[in-house]
Every structure is written in structure tokens, then in C-alpha cells.
Amino acid sequence: MTEVNNKQKITIFDVAREAGVSKSTVSLVLTDSDKTSEKTKQKVLETISRLGYVYNRDAASLRSKRSKMVAVLINDLTNPYSAQLAVGLERHLYQLGMLPMLINSDENYARQQNIVSTLREYNVAAIIMCPAPGTEISWIDGLIQSGLPVINIMREVPFCNAPTVLPDNQKGTHIATKHLLNQGFTKLAFLGGTDDISDFHERLRGFQLALASQNIDIASCPIVQAKTNRQGGREAMLQLLKETPNIQGVICFSDVIAYGAIESLKSMNLVAGKDIKIIGFDDLADSSLMSPALTTVRIDADDIGKRTCQVLSELLNGTQPPVRTLVDVSFKIRASA
């Protein structure tokens, strides 16, 4: 066995010589190729460990024009559902052999653009993002035309060329609204979200279609827009009660909005589920633990991650994924409705 001078940087040629294989075989092992036998792979890996060789993946990605790094741009990491989504994405990206880089765009399109511009310098393999409000079709299409795969999740940029993975937002609010209508409640409202994001329109549409299915005048059911945080829910609920004191049930844009709405009810000595029915959207971990427990539409974050990575795999393999992937939702009935 040849003694390697430890004062010098260990190279791939040293590994090949010590393992008694070719440089190409070492490269195949380093890139997780299935073209080497398990016995050869173990011999090369043991040699790498013994010699202390470090594989320079940055240099390798420049040679291959593809890195293992995937940028995940989340629109608002302060939102609890975003954390669940990030965990789901990470799990499935690791299974693909990719390295996720998690970044918060803070619902800011200019920040999103700057982040992506910087990421391109690092030769990321793909961008997965929940697009910030105002994201332009031409910007996304320009990224794709430059050879950078882009996948939109949770929100759409209509008519752009990026494949999109979405929960079935419309179905979720339709089921939730029908649940209240079937109990005889007709004085309903939609609370939270803003019209510059696509999921607001989808969830609102499900609410309105359910009303129309029972010939209820849509104009008689208030829509109160609000920022998608707890304080937005508090303020929207107070506004709703001031303008429509006889409201019977509320479909909230998200669980976080519902949390704020319930807090406002408590401040007015009203009880969610008894005085006014409250339904959320997301099924956060805390929703079943609240008092009262929150009825909500459940989005499986792990399923979103799985389906997103299926699309990514197709893009990286040069095949055409579906333009729009809808992930099913379910309805969790609890004490608040």
C-alpha cells in the first residue's frame, strides 16, 4: 500500500491509486452512480475515509453545470404553516439527494428578485418558491428561458411557464361553507387574506360557489380582507362584528386568521362554536389543542413536499411535468364549528 504524503492535499488520483481503481470509478462513487458494484463502492469509500479526502462539490457542479443545491423561497417564515411546509419539502429534497437552502422572501417581490439573482451565482439546481405578491410572468419566464428550473408552490402566477403545486383551495372552502349551510346557518362571512395573492381568490371562490349552490345572495355575505397574521384576524373580526352584528359563521382564510378572530370574540364575551361558528384553513399543529378546538381544512404539508419533488425530478431529468398539480385537502370537524 502506497504511503500518501499527508502534508499535501489529497486528490482523487491518490484515492484511485490507493483503492486500486480508476479515477472514473472514484468519480462514479462520489456522484452516487449505480454503475459500480457495492463491493467497489465500499472499497473506495473506505479509502476516502482513511485518506481524509474531501470532495469539492462546488467545483464538480461547475464542471457538470448542475449542483445539488435547491433554493426554497418561502414567502413568510413567521407563518406557522410555512414551517410545516419547509419541513415537508426538506424531507423529500433530501430523499432526492438534493440539498435544500431555505430563504425567507418576506412577501417582498424586490427582495425575491435580489435573492434569486444572488442564488444564480451559486449555480443552484432549481428554485422552489411561494411567489411574493406582484411577481411578474416575464420575470419567471425569463429565469426558465435561461435554463433555471422554477416551481411555484401554494400560489400561482397565472399563465407563466413554471409548473405549480397547489392545495385544492377552492374545494376546501367549498366543503367548509357547505358544512355551515347544512346546519342551517346562512349569515356567513369570509375573513382574511388580500386580493394580491392567488390563494385568496381561490378560497373566496369556493366560499361563494357554496353560497350560490343554495341560492344565497353572495352580496349579503361580507368579505373582510386582512393581513394573513393573528393581528389581521383580530382586527378583521372586530370590523365584521361592528358592521354585521348578526353574523352566524365565519370561514377564515387561514388558521392564523381564525386564532385572531377567536381572540376578538373572547374580548367581547362571545364563544367560538357557540355564539359564532369559526372555521380555519391549514390545520396547524396547535389547532386541535385550542379551546375550543378549531374546525379547519387540512393541507398535508408532507404531500405538498412529495408532489413538488416529483415535479422537480421530472424537470431535472428533462421530462415535462404537469403544468398544475392540485393536492387534495380534507376537513377536520372540531368544537369551533
Tab-separated table of C-alpha atoms in Angstrom:
chain	number	residue	atom	x	y	z
A	1	MET	CA	0.000	0.000	0.000
A	2	THR	CA	1.436	3.356	-1.012
A	3	GLU	CA	2.039	5.926	1.702
A	4	VAL	CA	0.446	9.270	0.888
A	5	ASN	CA	2.222	12.428	1.982
A	6	ASN	CA	-0.229	13.944	4.492
A	7	LYS	CA	1.322	17.376	4.075
A	8	GLN	CA	-0.055	17.542	0.568
A	9	LYS	CA	-3.705	17.905	-0.349
A	10	ILE	CA	-5.236	14.509	-1.053
A	11	THR	CA	-6.535	14.265	-4.625
A	12	ILE	CA	-8.917	11.974	-6.460
A	13	PHE	CA	-5.863	10.395	-8.104
A	14	ASP	CA	-4.481	9.438	-4.662
A	15	VAL	CA	-7.816	7.803	-3.801
A	16	ALA	CA	-7.863	5.885	-7.099
A	17	ARG	CA	-4.280	4.656	-6.654
A	18	GLU	CA	-4.806	3.563	-3.036
A	19	ALA	CA	-8.109	1.816	-3.837
A	20	GLY	CA	-6.685	0.160	-6.930
A	21	VAL	CA	-9.354	1.544	-9.251
A	22	SER	CA	-9.536	4.135	-11.994
A	23	LYS	CA	-10.218	7.846	-11.430
A	24	SER	CA	-13.509	7.395	-13.320
A	25	THR	CA	-14.619	4.730	-10.845
A	26	VAL	CA	-13.911	7.065	-7.922
A	27	SER	CA	-15.933	9.788	-9.671
A	28	LEU	CA	-18.855	7.401	-10.131
A	29	VAL	CA	-18.827	6.570	-6.423
A	30	LEU	CA	-18.648	10.252	-5.450
A	31	THR	CA	-21.659	11.097	-7.616
A	32	ASP	CA	-23.747	8.213	-6.235
A	33	SER	CA	-23.853	6.431	-9.559
A	34	ASP	CA	-25.352	2.944	-9.714
A	35	LYS	CA	-22.731	1.886	-12.277
A	36	THR	CA	-20.336	0.484	-9.674
A	37	SER	CA	-20.683	-2.675	-7.612
A	38	GLU	CA	-21.392	-2.436	-3.898
A	39	LYS	CA	-18.017	-4.061	-3.154
A	40	THR	CA	-16.124	-1.484	-5.229
A	41	LYS	CA	-18.137	1.346	-3.738
A	42	GLN	CA	-17.316	0.265	-0.183
A	43	LYS	CA	-13.605	-0.077	-1.032
A	44	VAL	CA	-13.494	3.445	-2.473
A	45	LEU	CA	-15.450	4.931	0.455
A	46	GLU	CA	-13.161	3.254	2.994
A	47	THR	CA	-10.128	4.647	1.147
A	48	ILE	CA	-11.655	8.139	1.096
A	49	SER	CA	-12.291	7.933	4.839
A	50	ARG	CA	-8.777	6.655	5.600
A	51	LEU	CA	-7.030	9.269	3.482
A	52	GLY	CA	-9.297	12.139	4.554
A	53	TYR	CA	-10.168	13.109	1.008
A	54	VAL	CA	-12.755	15.934	0.722
A	55	TYR	CA	-14.900	16.054	-2.406
A	56	ASN	CA	-15.228	19.607	-3.762
A	57	ARG	CA	-18.863	19.590	-4.836
A	58	ASP	CA	-18.788	23.269	-5.872
A	59	ALA	CA	-16.041	22.574	-8.388
A	60	ALA	CA	-17.823	19.444	-9.547
A	61	SER	CA	-21.071	21.305	-10.061
A	62	LEU	CA	-19.281	23.881	-12.209
A	63	ARG	CA	-17.922	21.076	-14.351
A	64	SER	CA	-21.265	19.307	-14.617
A	65	LYS	CA	-23.295	22.544	-14.845
A	66	ARG	CA	-25.590	21.218	-12.122
A	67	SER	CA	-25.268	21.460	-8.359
A	68	LYS	CA	-27.146	19.514	-5.693
A	69	MET	CA	-28.447	22.704	-4.117
A	70	VAL	CA	-32.129	23.676	-4.420
A	71	ALA	CA	-33.257	27.094	-3.208
A	72	VAL	CA	-36.579	27.112	-1.352
A	73	LEU	CA	-38.040	30.611	-1.137
A	74	ILE	CA	-40.797	30.806	1.459
A	75	ASN	CA	-42.984	33.898	1.392
A	76	ASP	CA	-43.294	34.304	5.191
A	77	LEU	CA	-41.344	32.128	7.609
A	78	THR	CA	-43.127	33.735	10.576
A	79	ASN	CA	-46.290	31.900	9.479
A	80	PRO	CA	-46.522	28.524	11.292
A	81	TYR	CA	-47.763	26.722	8.193
A	82	SER	CA	-44.656	27.863	6.313
A	83	ALA	CA	-42.539	25.987	8.854
A	84	GLN	CA	-44.603	22.810	8.307
A	85	LEU	CA	-44.229	23.262	4.548
A	86	ALA	CA	-40.461	23.776	4.815
A	87	VAL	CA	-40.066	20.552	6.820
A	88	GLY	CA	-42.088	18.613	4.240
A	89	LEU	CA	-40.018	19.988	1.375
A	90	GLU	CA	-36.709	19.338	3.134
A	91	ARG	CA	-37.549	15.708	3.793
A	92	HIS	CA	-38.332	14.918	0.183
A	93	LEU	CA	-35.473	17.001	-1.253
A	94	TYR	CA	-33.011	15.030	0.889
A	95	GLN	CA	-34.541	11.825	-0.441
A	96	LEU	CA	-33.837	13.100	-3.956
A	97	GLY	CA	-30.210	13.614	-2.979
A	98	MET	CA	-30.600	17.394	-3.119
A	99	LEU	CA	-29.522	19.967	-0.540
A	100	PRO	CA	-32.271	22.488	0.334
A	101	MET	CA	-31.399	26.125	1.023
A	102	LEU	CA	-34.275	27.779	2.902
A	103	ILE	CA	-34.761	31.531	2.433
A	104	ASN	CA	-37.472	33.978	3.538
A	105	SER	CA	-38.669	36.401	0.844
A	106	ASP	CA	-40.845	38.270	3.372
A	107	GLU	CA	-43.707	38.787	0.862
A	108	ASN	CA	-41.476	41.248	-0.996
A	109	TYR	CA	-41.091	40.909	-4.777
A	110	ALA	CA	-37.984	43.114	-4.999
A	111	ARG	CA	-36.317	41.085	-2.233
A	112	GLN	CA	-37.325	37.884	-4.035
A	113	GLN	CA	-35.689	39.128	-7.252
A	114	ASN	CA	-32.464	40.078	-5.472
A	115	ILE	CA	-32.277	36.724	-3.701
A	116	VAL	CA	-32.707	34.791	-6.932
A	117	SER	CA	-30.117	36.949	-8.684
A	118	THR	CA	-27.588	36.057	-5.977
A	119	LEU	CA	-28.555	32.377	-5.972
A	120	ARG	CA	-27.855	32.110	-9.691
A	121	GLU	CA	-24.221	32.987	-8.976
A	122	TYR	CA	-24.048	29.819	-6.856
A	123	ASN	CA	-25.334	27.657	-9.704
A	124	VAL	CA	-28.364	26.313	-7.820
A	125	ALA	CA	-30.059	23.351	-9.491
A	126	ALA	CA	-33.569	24.789	-9.172
A	127	ILE	CA	-35.775	27.337	-7.434
A	128	ILE	CA	-38.886	26.295	-5.489
A	129	MET	CA	-40.854	29.295	-4.311
A	130	CYS	CA	-44.109	30.580	-2.974
A	131	PRO	CA	-44.211	33.726	-5.131
A	132	ALA	CA	-44.446	37.091	-3.420
A	133	PRO	CA	-47.356	39.406	-4.303
A	134	GLY	CA	-46.738	41.196	-7.585
A	135	THR	CA	-44.447	38.524	-9.057
A	136	GLU	CA	-44.404	39.093	-12.820
A	137	ILE	CA	-44.872	36.455	-15.506
A	138	SER	CA	-41.994	37.855	-17.572
A	139	TRP	CA	-39.542	37.535	-14.663
A	140	ILE	CA	-40.353	33.867	-14.026
A	141	ASP	CA	-40.377	33.012	-17.719
A	142	GLY	CA	-37.005	34.751	-18.116
A	143	LEU	CA	-35.499	32.528	-15.401
A	144	ILE	CA	-36.851	29.424	-17.111
A	145	GLN	CA	-35.591	30.532	-20.538
A	146	SER	CA	-32.115	30.975	-19.025
A	147	GLY	CA	-32.148	27.279	-18.078
A	148	LEU	CA	-33.042	27.604	-14.389
A	149	PRO	CA	-35.913	25.283	-13.358
A	150	VAL	CA	-38.587	27.104	-11.339
A	151	ILE	CA	-41.519	25.555	-9.451
A	152	ASN	CA	-44.235	27.644	-7.821
A	153	ILE	CA	-45.913	26.223	-4.731
A	154	MET	CA	-49.028	27.228	-2.763
A	155	ARG	CA	-49.680	30.190	-5.091
A	156	GLU	CA	-49.968	30.685	-8.831
A	157	VAL	CA	-48.586	33.266	-11.197
A	158	PRO	CA	-51.273	32.698	-13.847
A	159	PHE	CA	-50.109	31.861	-17.371
A	160	CYS	CA	-46.395	31.684	-16.538
A	161	ASN	CA	-44.351	28.679	-17.715
A	162	ALA	CA	-43.424	27.416	-14.246
A	163	PRO	CA	-45.216	24.250	-13.071
A	164	THR	CA	-47.291	24.914	-9.956
A	165	VAL	CA	-48.158	22.691	-6.986
A	166	LEU	CA	-51.220	23.824	-5.054
A	167	PRO	CA	-53.629	22.600	-2.408
A	168	ASP	CA	-57.209	22.402	-3.682
A	169	ASN	CA	-58.107	25.738	-2.084
A	170	GLN	CA	-61.484	26.063	-3.748
A	171	LYS	CA	-62.598	22.604	-2.667
A	172	GLY	CA	-61.503	23.316	0.909
A	173	THR	CA	-63.593	26.443	1.450
A	174	HIS	CA	-66.494	24.934	-0.501
A	175	ILE	CA	-66.619	21.959	1.902
A	176	ALA	CA	-66.267	24.266	4.926
A	177	THR	CA	-69.052	26.593	3.791
A	178	LYS	CA	-71.397	23.720	2.932
A	179	HIS	CA	-70.789	22.338	6.430
A	180	LEU	CA	-72.280	25.506	7.947
A	181	LEU	CA	-75.051	25.811	5.369
A	182	ASN	CA	-76.147	22.237	6.044
A	183	GLN	CA	-76.582	23.169	9.723
A	184	GLY	CA	-78.966	25.943	8.696
A	185	PHE	CA	-76.583	28.887	9.062
A	186	THR	CA	-76.923	31.397	6.214
A	187	LYS	CA	-75.479	34.617	7.649
A	188	LEU	CA	-71.859	33.832	6.825
A	189	ALA	CA	-68.693	35.836	6.172
A	190	PHE	CA	-65.235	35.282	4.688
A	191	LEU	CA	-62.380	36.647	6.776
A	192	GLY	CA	-58.749	37.431	5.921
A	193	GLY	CA	-56.349	37.382	3.003
A	194	THR	CA	-55.719	40.086	0.428
A	195	ASP	CA	-56.588	40.273	-3.254
A	196	ASP	CA	-52.938	40.420	-4.405
A	197	ILE	CA	-52.408	36.694	-3.734
A	198	SER	CA	-53.931	33.886	-5.797
A	199	ASP	CA	-54.915	31.641	-2.887
A	200	PHE	CA	-57.197	34.372	-1.524
A	201	HIS	CA	-59.201	34.346	-4.755
A	202	GLU	CA	-59.343	30.534	-4.858
A	203	ARG	CA	-60.547	30.208	-1.271
A	204	LEU	CA	-63.027	33.043	-1.690
A	205	ARG	CA	-64.338	31.381	-4.860
A	206	GLY	CA	-65.035	28.128	-3.016
A	207	PHE	CA	-66.954	30.083	-0.360
A	208	GLN	CA	-69.050	31.919	-2.962
A	209	LEU	CA	-69.794	28.816	-5.039
A	210	ALA	CA	-71.134	27.060	-1.950
A	211	LEU	CA	-73.406	30.039	-1.223
A	212	ALA	CA	-74.641	30.124	-4.812
A	213	SER	CA	-75.421	26.396	-4.689
A	214	GLN	CA	-78.118	27.185	-2.114
A	215	ASN	CA	-79.315	30.369	-3.824
A	216	ILE	CA	-77.900	32.641	-1.131
A	217	ASP	CA	-77.154	36.177	-2.264
A	218	ILE	CA	-73.355	36.426	-2.319
A	219	ALA	CA	-73.531	40.188	-1.764
A	220	SER	CA	-75.257	39.595	1.589
A	221	CYS	CA	-72.251	37.685	2.942
A	222	PRO	CA	-69.412	40.065	3.923
A	223	ILE	CA	-65.805	39.706	2.815
A	224	VAL	CA	-63.293	41.319	5.169
A	225	GLN	CA	-59.738	41.376	3.806
A	226	ALA	CA	-56.854	41.422	6.271
A	227	LYS	CA	-53.157	40.679	6.539
A	228	THR	CA	-52.541	36.970	6.971
A	229	ASN	CA	-51.388	37.130	10.586
A	230	ARG	CA	-53.008	36.889	14.006
A	231	GLN	CA	-53.453	40.636	14.382
A	232	GLY	CA	-55.103	40.735	10.970
A	233	GLY	CA	-57.613	38.172	12.244
A	234	ARG	CA	-58.304	40.172	15.393
A	235	GLU	CA	-58.925	43.399	13.522
A	236	ALA	CA	-60.999	41.777	10.786
A	237	MET	CA	-63.274	40.067	13.320
A	238	LEU	CA	-63.838	43.299	15.248
A	239	GLN	CA	-64.679	45.095	11.995
A	240	LEU	CA	-67.054	42.303	10.984
A	241	LEU	CA	-68.903	42.349	14.315
A	242	LYS	CA	-69.242	46.119	14.159
A	243	GLU	CA	-70.657	46.086	10.628
A	244	THR	CA	-72.599	42.786	10.757
A	245	PRO	CA	-73.509	42.001	14.391
A	246	ASN	CA	-75.915	39.188	13.434
A	247	ILE	CA	-73.253	37.052	11.740
A	248	GLN	CA	-73.618	33.302	12.423
A	249	GLY	CA	-70.480	31.766	10.954
A	250	VAL	CA	-67.081	32.743	9.574
A	251	ILE	CA	-64.843	30.985	7.055
A	252	CYS	CA	-61.285	32.190	7.701
A	253	PHE	CA	-58.550	32.406	5.075
A	254	SER	CA	-56.168	30.537	7.417
A	255	ASP	CA	-55.882	29.047	10.891
A	256	VAL	CA	-53.783	32.021	11.997
A	257	ILE	CA	-56.591	34.387	10.955
A	258	ALA	CA	-59.015	32.154	12.868
A	259	TYR	CA	-56.844	32.332	16.011
A	260	GLY	CA	-57.044	36.132	15.940
A	261	ALA	CA	-60.796	36.030	15.249
A	262	ILE	CA	-61.402	33.763	18.266
A	263	GLU	CA	-59.380	36.109	20.488
A	264	SER	CA	-61.574	39.032	19.402
A	265	LEU	CA	-64.696	37.020	20.181
A	266	LYS	CA	-63.388	36.305	23.676
A	267	SER	CA	-62.687	40.005	24.211
A	268	MET	CA	-66.402	40.638	23.565
A	269	ASN	CA	-67.552	37.761	25.805
A	270	LEU	CA	-68.560	35.653	22.802
A	271	VAL	CA	-67.682	31.970	22.403
A	272	ALA	CA	-66.498	30.432	19.128
A	273	GLY	CA	-68.618	27.412	18.288
A	274	LYS	CA	-71.482	28.595	20.472
A	275	ASP	CA	-72.204	32.209	19.534
A	276	ILE	CA	-70.431	32.227	16.170
A	277	LYS	CA	-69.063	29.266	14.197
A	278	ILE	CA	-65.415	29.627	13.174
A	279	ILE	CA	-63.588	27.574	10.519
A	280	GLY	CA	-59.896	27.899	9.628
A	281	PHE	CA	-57.710	26.661	6.785
A	282	ASP	CA	-54.340	24.789	7.125
A	283	ASP	CA	-54.796	22.562	10.217
A	284	LEU	CA	-51.775	23.798	12.129
A	285	ALA	CA	-50.442	21.646	14.948
A	286	ASP	CA	-51.990	23.937	17.591
A	287	SER	CA	-55.467	23.986	16.042
A	288	SER	CA	-56.634	20.782	17.688
A	289	LEU	CA	-55.273	21.972	21.055
A	290	MET	CA	-57.125	25.284	21.190
A	291	SER	CA	-60.134	25.976	23.382
A	292	PRO	CA	-62.388	25.467	21.578
A	293	ALA	CA	-60.546	23.170	19.163
A	294	LEU	CA	-60.586	24.686	15.686
A	295	THR	CA	-62.579	23.186	12.832
A	296	THR	CA	-60.381	23.578	9.766
A	297	VAL	CA	-59.426	22.496	6.259
A	298	ARG	CA	-56.285	20.346	6.375
A	299	ILE	CA	-53.437	20.727	3.886
A	300	ASP	CA	-50.905	17.908	4.130
A	301	ALA	CA	-47.551	19.745	4.018
A	302	ASP	CA	-45.684	16.486	3.531
A	303	ASP	CA	-47.828	15.692	0.487
A	304	ILE	CA	-47.112	19.150	-0.943
A	305	GLY	CA	-43.389	18.439	-0.479
A	306	LYS	CA	-43.674	14.996	-2.072
A	307	ARG	CA	-45.576	16.224	-5.127
A	308	THR	CA	-43.226	19.195	-5.547
A	309	CYS	CA	-40.204	16.901	-5.576
A	310	GLN	CA	-41.880	14.650	-8.146
A	311	VAL	CA	-42.192	17.704	-10.395
A	312	LEU	CA	-38.581	18.689	-9.674
A	313	SER	CA	-37.357	15.200	-10.556
A	314	GLU	CA	-39.107	15.407	-13.919
A	315	LEU	CA	-37.621	18.827	-14.656
A	316	LEU	CA	-34.085	17.700	-13.777
A	317	ASN	CA	-34.495	14.599	-15.943
A	318	GLY	CA	-35.595	16.673	-18.909
A	319	THR	CA	-39.209	15.474	-18.977
A	320	GLN	CA	-42.308	17.654	-18.914
A	321	PRO	CA	-44.223	17.684	-15.596
A	322	PRO	CA	-47.891	18.694	-15.250
A	323	VAL	CA	-48.460	22.434	-15.575
A	324	ARG	CA	-50.702	22.437	-12.487
A	325	THR	CA	-50.762	19.862	-9.702
A	326	LEU	CA	-53.668	20.016	-7.240
A	327	VAL	CA	-53.090	18.331	-3.875
A	328	ASP	CA	-56.255	17.148	-2.158
A	329	VAL	CA	-57.446	18.618	1.151
A	330	SER	CA	-59.565	17.188	3.971
A	331	PHE	CA	-61.961	18.642	6.529
A	332	LYS	CA	-61.462	18.372	10.284
A	333	ILE	CA	-64.633	18.997	12.312
A	334	ARG	CA	-63.983	20.190	15.866
A	335	ALA	CA	-65.718	22.255	18.552
A	336	SER	CA	-65.459	25.693	16.879
A	337	ALA	CA	-67.991	24.611	14.230
